[in-house]
Coordinates of C-alpha atoms and ligand atoms in Angstrom, one line a residue:
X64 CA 22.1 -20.3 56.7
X65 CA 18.3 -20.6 56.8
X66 CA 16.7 -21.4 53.2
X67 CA 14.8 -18.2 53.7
X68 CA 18.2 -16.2 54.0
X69 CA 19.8 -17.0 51.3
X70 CA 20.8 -14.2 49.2
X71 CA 19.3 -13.8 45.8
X72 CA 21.0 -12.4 42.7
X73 CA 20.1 -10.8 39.6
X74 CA 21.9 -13.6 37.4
X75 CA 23.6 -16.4 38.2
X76 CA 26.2 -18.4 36.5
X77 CA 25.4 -21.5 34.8
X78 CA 28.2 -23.3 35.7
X79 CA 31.2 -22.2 38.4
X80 CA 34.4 -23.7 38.3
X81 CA 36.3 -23.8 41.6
X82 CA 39.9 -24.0 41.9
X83 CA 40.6 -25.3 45.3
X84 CA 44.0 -24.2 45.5
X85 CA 45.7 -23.1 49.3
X86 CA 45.6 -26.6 51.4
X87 CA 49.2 -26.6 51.5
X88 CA 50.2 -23.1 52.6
X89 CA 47.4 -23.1 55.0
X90 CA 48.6 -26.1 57.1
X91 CA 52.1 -24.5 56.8
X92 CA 50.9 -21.4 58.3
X93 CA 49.6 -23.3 61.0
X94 CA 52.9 -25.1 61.6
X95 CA 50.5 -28.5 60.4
X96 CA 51.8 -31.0 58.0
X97 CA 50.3 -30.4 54.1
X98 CA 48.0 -33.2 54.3
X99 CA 46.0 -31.4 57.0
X100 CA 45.4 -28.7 54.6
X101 CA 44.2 -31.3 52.1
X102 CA 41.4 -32.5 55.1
X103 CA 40.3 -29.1 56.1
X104 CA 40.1 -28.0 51.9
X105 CA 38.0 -31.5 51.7
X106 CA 35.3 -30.3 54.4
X107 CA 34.8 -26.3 52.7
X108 CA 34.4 -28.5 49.3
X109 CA 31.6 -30.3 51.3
X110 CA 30.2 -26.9 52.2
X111 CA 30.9 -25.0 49.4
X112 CA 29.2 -27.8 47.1
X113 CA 26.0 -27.5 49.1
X114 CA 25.9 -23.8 49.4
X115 CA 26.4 -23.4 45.9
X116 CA 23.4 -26.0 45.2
X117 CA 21.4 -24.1 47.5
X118 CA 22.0 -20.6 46.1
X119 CA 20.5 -22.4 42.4
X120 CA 23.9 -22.9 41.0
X121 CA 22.9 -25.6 38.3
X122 CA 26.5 -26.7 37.3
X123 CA 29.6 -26.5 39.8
X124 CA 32.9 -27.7 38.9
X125 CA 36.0 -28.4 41.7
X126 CA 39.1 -28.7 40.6
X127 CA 40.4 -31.3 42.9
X128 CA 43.9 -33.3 41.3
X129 CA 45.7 -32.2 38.3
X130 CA 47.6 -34.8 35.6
X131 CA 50.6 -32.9 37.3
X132 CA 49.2 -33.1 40.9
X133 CA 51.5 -37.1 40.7
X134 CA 54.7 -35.1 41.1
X135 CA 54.1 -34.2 44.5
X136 CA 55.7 -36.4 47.2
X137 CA 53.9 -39.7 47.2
X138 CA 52.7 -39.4 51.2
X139 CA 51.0 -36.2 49.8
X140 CA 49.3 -37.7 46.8
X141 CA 48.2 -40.9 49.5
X142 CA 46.8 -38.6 51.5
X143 CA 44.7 -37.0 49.1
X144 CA 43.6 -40.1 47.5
X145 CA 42.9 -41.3 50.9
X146 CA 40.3 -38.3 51.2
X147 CA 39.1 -39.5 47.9
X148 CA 38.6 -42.6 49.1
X149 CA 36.3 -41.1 52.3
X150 CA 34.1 -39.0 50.2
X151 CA 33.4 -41.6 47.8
X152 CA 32.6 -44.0 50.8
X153 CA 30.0 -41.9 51.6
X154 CA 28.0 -42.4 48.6
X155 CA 24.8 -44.7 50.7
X156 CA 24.7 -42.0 52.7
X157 CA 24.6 -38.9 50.5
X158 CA 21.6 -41.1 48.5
X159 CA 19.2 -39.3 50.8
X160 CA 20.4 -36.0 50.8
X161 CA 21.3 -36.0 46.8
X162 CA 17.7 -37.5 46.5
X163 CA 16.5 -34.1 47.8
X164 CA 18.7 -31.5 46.5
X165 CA 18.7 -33.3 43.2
X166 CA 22.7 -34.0 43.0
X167 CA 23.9 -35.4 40.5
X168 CA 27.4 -36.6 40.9
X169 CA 30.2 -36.5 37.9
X170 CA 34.0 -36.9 37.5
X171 CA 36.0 -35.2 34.6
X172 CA 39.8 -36.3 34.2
X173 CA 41.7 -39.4 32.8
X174 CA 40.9 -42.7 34.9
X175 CA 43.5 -44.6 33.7
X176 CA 46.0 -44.1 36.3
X177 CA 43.6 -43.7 39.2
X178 CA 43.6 -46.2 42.1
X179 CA 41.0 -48.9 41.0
X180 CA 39.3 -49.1 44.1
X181 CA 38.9 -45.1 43.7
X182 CA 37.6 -45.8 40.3
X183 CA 35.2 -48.2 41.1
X184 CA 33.5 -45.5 44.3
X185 CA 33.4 -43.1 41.4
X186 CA 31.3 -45.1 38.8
X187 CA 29.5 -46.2 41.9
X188 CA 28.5 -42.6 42.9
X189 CA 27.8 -42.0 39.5
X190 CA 25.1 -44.5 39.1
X191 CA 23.6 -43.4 42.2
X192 CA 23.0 -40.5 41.3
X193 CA 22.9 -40.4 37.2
X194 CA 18.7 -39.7 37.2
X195 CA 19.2 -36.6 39.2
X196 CA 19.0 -33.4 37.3
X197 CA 18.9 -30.1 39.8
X198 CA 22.1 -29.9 40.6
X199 CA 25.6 -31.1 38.3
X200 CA 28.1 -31.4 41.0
X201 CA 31.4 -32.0 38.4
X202 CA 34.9 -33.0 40.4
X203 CA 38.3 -32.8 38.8
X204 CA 40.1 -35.9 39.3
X205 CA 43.3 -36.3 37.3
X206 CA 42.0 -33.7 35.3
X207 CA 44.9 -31.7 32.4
X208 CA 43.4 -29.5 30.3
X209 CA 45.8 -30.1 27.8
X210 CA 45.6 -33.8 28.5
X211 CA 41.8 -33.1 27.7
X212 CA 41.9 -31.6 24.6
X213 CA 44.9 -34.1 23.4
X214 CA 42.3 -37.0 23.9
X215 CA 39.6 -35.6 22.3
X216 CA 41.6 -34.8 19.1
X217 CA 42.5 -38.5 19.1
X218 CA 39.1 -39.3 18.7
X219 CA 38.8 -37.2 16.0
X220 CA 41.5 -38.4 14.1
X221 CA 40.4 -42.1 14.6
X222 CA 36.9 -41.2 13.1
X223 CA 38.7 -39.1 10.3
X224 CA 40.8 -42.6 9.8
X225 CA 37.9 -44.8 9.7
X226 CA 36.4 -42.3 7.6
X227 CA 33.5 -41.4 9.4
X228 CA 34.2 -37.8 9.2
X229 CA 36.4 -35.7 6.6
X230 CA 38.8 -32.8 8.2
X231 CA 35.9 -30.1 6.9
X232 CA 33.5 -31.3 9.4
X233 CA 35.6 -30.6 12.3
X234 CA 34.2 -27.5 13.6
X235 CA 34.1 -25.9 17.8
X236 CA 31.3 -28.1 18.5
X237 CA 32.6 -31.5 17.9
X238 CA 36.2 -30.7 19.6
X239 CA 33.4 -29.4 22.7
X240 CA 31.8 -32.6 22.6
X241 CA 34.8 -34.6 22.4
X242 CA 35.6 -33.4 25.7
X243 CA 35.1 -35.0 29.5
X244 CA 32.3 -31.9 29.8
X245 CA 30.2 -33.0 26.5
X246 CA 26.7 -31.4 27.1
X247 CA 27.7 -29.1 30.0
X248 CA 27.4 -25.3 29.4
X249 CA 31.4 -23.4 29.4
X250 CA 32.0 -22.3 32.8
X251 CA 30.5 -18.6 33.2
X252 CA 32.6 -18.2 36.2
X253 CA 35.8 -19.6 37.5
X254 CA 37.2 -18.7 41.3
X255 CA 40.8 -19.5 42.2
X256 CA 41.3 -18.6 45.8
X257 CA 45.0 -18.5 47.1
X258 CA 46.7 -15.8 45.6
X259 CA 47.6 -17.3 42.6
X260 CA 46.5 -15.7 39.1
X261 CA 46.4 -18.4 37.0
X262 CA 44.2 -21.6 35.9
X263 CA 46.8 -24.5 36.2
X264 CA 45.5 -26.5 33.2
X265 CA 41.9 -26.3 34.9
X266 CA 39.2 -26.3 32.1
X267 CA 41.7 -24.9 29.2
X268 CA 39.3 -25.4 26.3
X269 CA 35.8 -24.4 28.1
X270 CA 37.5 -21.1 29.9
X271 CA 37.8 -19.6 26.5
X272 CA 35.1 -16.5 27.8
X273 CA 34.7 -17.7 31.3
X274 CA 34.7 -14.6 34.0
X275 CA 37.6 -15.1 36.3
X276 CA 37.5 -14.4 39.9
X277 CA 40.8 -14.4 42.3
X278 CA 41.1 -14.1 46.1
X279 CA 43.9 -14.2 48.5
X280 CA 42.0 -16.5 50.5
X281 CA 43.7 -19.5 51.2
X282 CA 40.4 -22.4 49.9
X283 CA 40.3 -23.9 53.5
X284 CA 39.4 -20.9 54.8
X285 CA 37.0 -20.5 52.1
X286 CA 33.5 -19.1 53.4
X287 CA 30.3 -19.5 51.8
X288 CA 30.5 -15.4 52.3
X289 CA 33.5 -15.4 49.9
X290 CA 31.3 -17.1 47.1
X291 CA 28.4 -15.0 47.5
X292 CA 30.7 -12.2 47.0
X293 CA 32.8 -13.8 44.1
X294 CA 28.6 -14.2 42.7
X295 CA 27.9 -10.2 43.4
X296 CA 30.8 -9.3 41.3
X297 CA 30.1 -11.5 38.4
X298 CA 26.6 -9.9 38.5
X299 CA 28.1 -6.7 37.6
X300 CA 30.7 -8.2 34.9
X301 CA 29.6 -6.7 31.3
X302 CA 30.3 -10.1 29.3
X303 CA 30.6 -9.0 25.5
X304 CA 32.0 -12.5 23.7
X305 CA 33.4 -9.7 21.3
X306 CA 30.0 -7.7 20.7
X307 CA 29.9 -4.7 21.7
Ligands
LIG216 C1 45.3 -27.5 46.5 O1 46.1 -27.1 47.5 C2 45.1 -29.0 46.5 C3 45.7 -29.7 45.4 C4 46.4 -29.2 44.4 C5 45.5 -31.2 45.4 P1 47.7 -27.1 47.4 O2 48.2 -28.4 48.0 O3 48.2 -26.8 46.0 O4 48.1 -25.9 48.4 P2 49.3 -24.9 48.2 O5 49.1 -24.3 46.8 O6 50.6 -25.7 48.2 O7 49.2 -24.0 49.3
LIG217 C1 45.8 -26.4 40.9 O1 46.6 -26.1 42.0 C2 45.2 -27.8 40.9 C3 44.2 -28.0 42.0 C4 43.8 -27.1 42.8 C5 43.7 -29.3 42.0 P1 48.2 -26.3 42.0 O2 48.6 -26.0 43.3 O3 48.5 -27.7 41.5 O4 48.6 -25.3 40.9 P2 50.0 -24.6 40.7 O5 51.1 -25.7 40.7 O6 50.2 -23.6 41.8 O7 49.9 -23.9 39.4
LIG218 MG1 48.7 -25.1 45.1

């Protein structure tokens, strides 16, 4: 799509969380093993992320691996990684192109248990890219929700042990800021493509008012015409965080 094209909107999220949920039954549909799914859902996260950076989106999260992701069969979870791997690869030549749109690259989860070589592309991409400040592009990497929140009130508890803090300063914003998001608005919008109404651990604590948007699309077939839509819709959502 032409810059000049692109569609404009009334309000836009701050942040969009992606769910990119569908690889699996899309290869199967095809008669394709799984892990083609997982390449073709790799390339629309390619697209998606720049579309989304073009529209003015200034905070997108994907939801790429879940802390329960590991129980799939292990040539599954290879494959994946192995895509991983690839993208991460890429990170010399994305320094031009994040240079211009201003992406700044960042990975929520838990790294222990991440393949080190995996680990170290990841703190590599994040260096490369730490001064830029359009464009957040957050990916979900052994990512729980639960898991999250469980660390984060570990945290707290060793500070309230050391006594740095007493149990009456605990309040929303320190368990926010205990969290792999610190300093990242809650996610206005979240989309889960693929039939499935639910959020699978994805962002449990920041979802608390997040808008939710679901489609029967299956995310490799994901369009950048399916997010502009998912974006009209949330432009008429009333959002009343209890107010009237
Ligand atoms: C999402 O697609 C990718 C990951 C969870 C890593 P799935 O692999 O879950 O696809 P379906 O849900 O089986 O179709
Ligand atoms: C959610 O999809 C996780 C990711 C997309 C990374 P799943 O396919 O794992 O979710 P469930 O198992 O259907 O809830
Ligand atoms: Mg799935």
């Amino acid at each position: 799509m032409d810059k000049k094209d692109l569609p404009v909107f009334s309000v836009l999220p701050k942040h969009i969380g992606i769910i990119m949920d569908g690889n699996g039954r899309w290869a199967k549909q095809r008669g394709l093993p799984r892990y083609k799914g997982h390449i073709e859902g790799a390339r629309t996260f390619r697209k998606i992320g720049e579309f989304a950076a073009d529209l003015g989106v200034k905070c997108i999260t994907f939801y790429a691996f879940s802390t329960e992701n590991w129980k799939r069969p292990p040539e599954e979870v290879e494959a994946i990684m192995q895509l991983f791997r690839e993208y991460l690869e890429e990170a010399d030549d994305r320094i031009a192109e994040n240079e211009e749109k201003g992406i700044r690259l960042r990975f929520i989860g838990e790294r222990k248990g991440i393949p080190a070589d995996i680990l170290s592309l990841m703190e590599l991409n994040e260096a490369q890219s730490s001064d830029k400040d359009k464009v957040i592009l957050n990916i979900a990497i052994n990512y729980g929700g639960r898991h999250e929140i469980t660390e984060g009130v570990k945290d707290i508890v060793r500070r309230a042990v050391a006594e740095e803090i007493s149990a009456d300063d605990i309040d929303e914003q320190m368990i926010s800021d205990s969290l792999y998001t610190k300093g990242l608005p809650d996610p206005d919008l979240i989309i889960r493509p693929s039939g499935e109404y639910r959020l699978s651990n994805f962002l449990t604590w920041q979802s608390a008012y997040s808008e939710l948007w679901f489609s029967n699309v299956l995310w490799p077939d994901f369009t950048e015409d399916d997010l502009v839509s998912a974006l009209r819709d949330f432009e008429k959502r009333h959002r009343r965080f209890g107010g009237v």
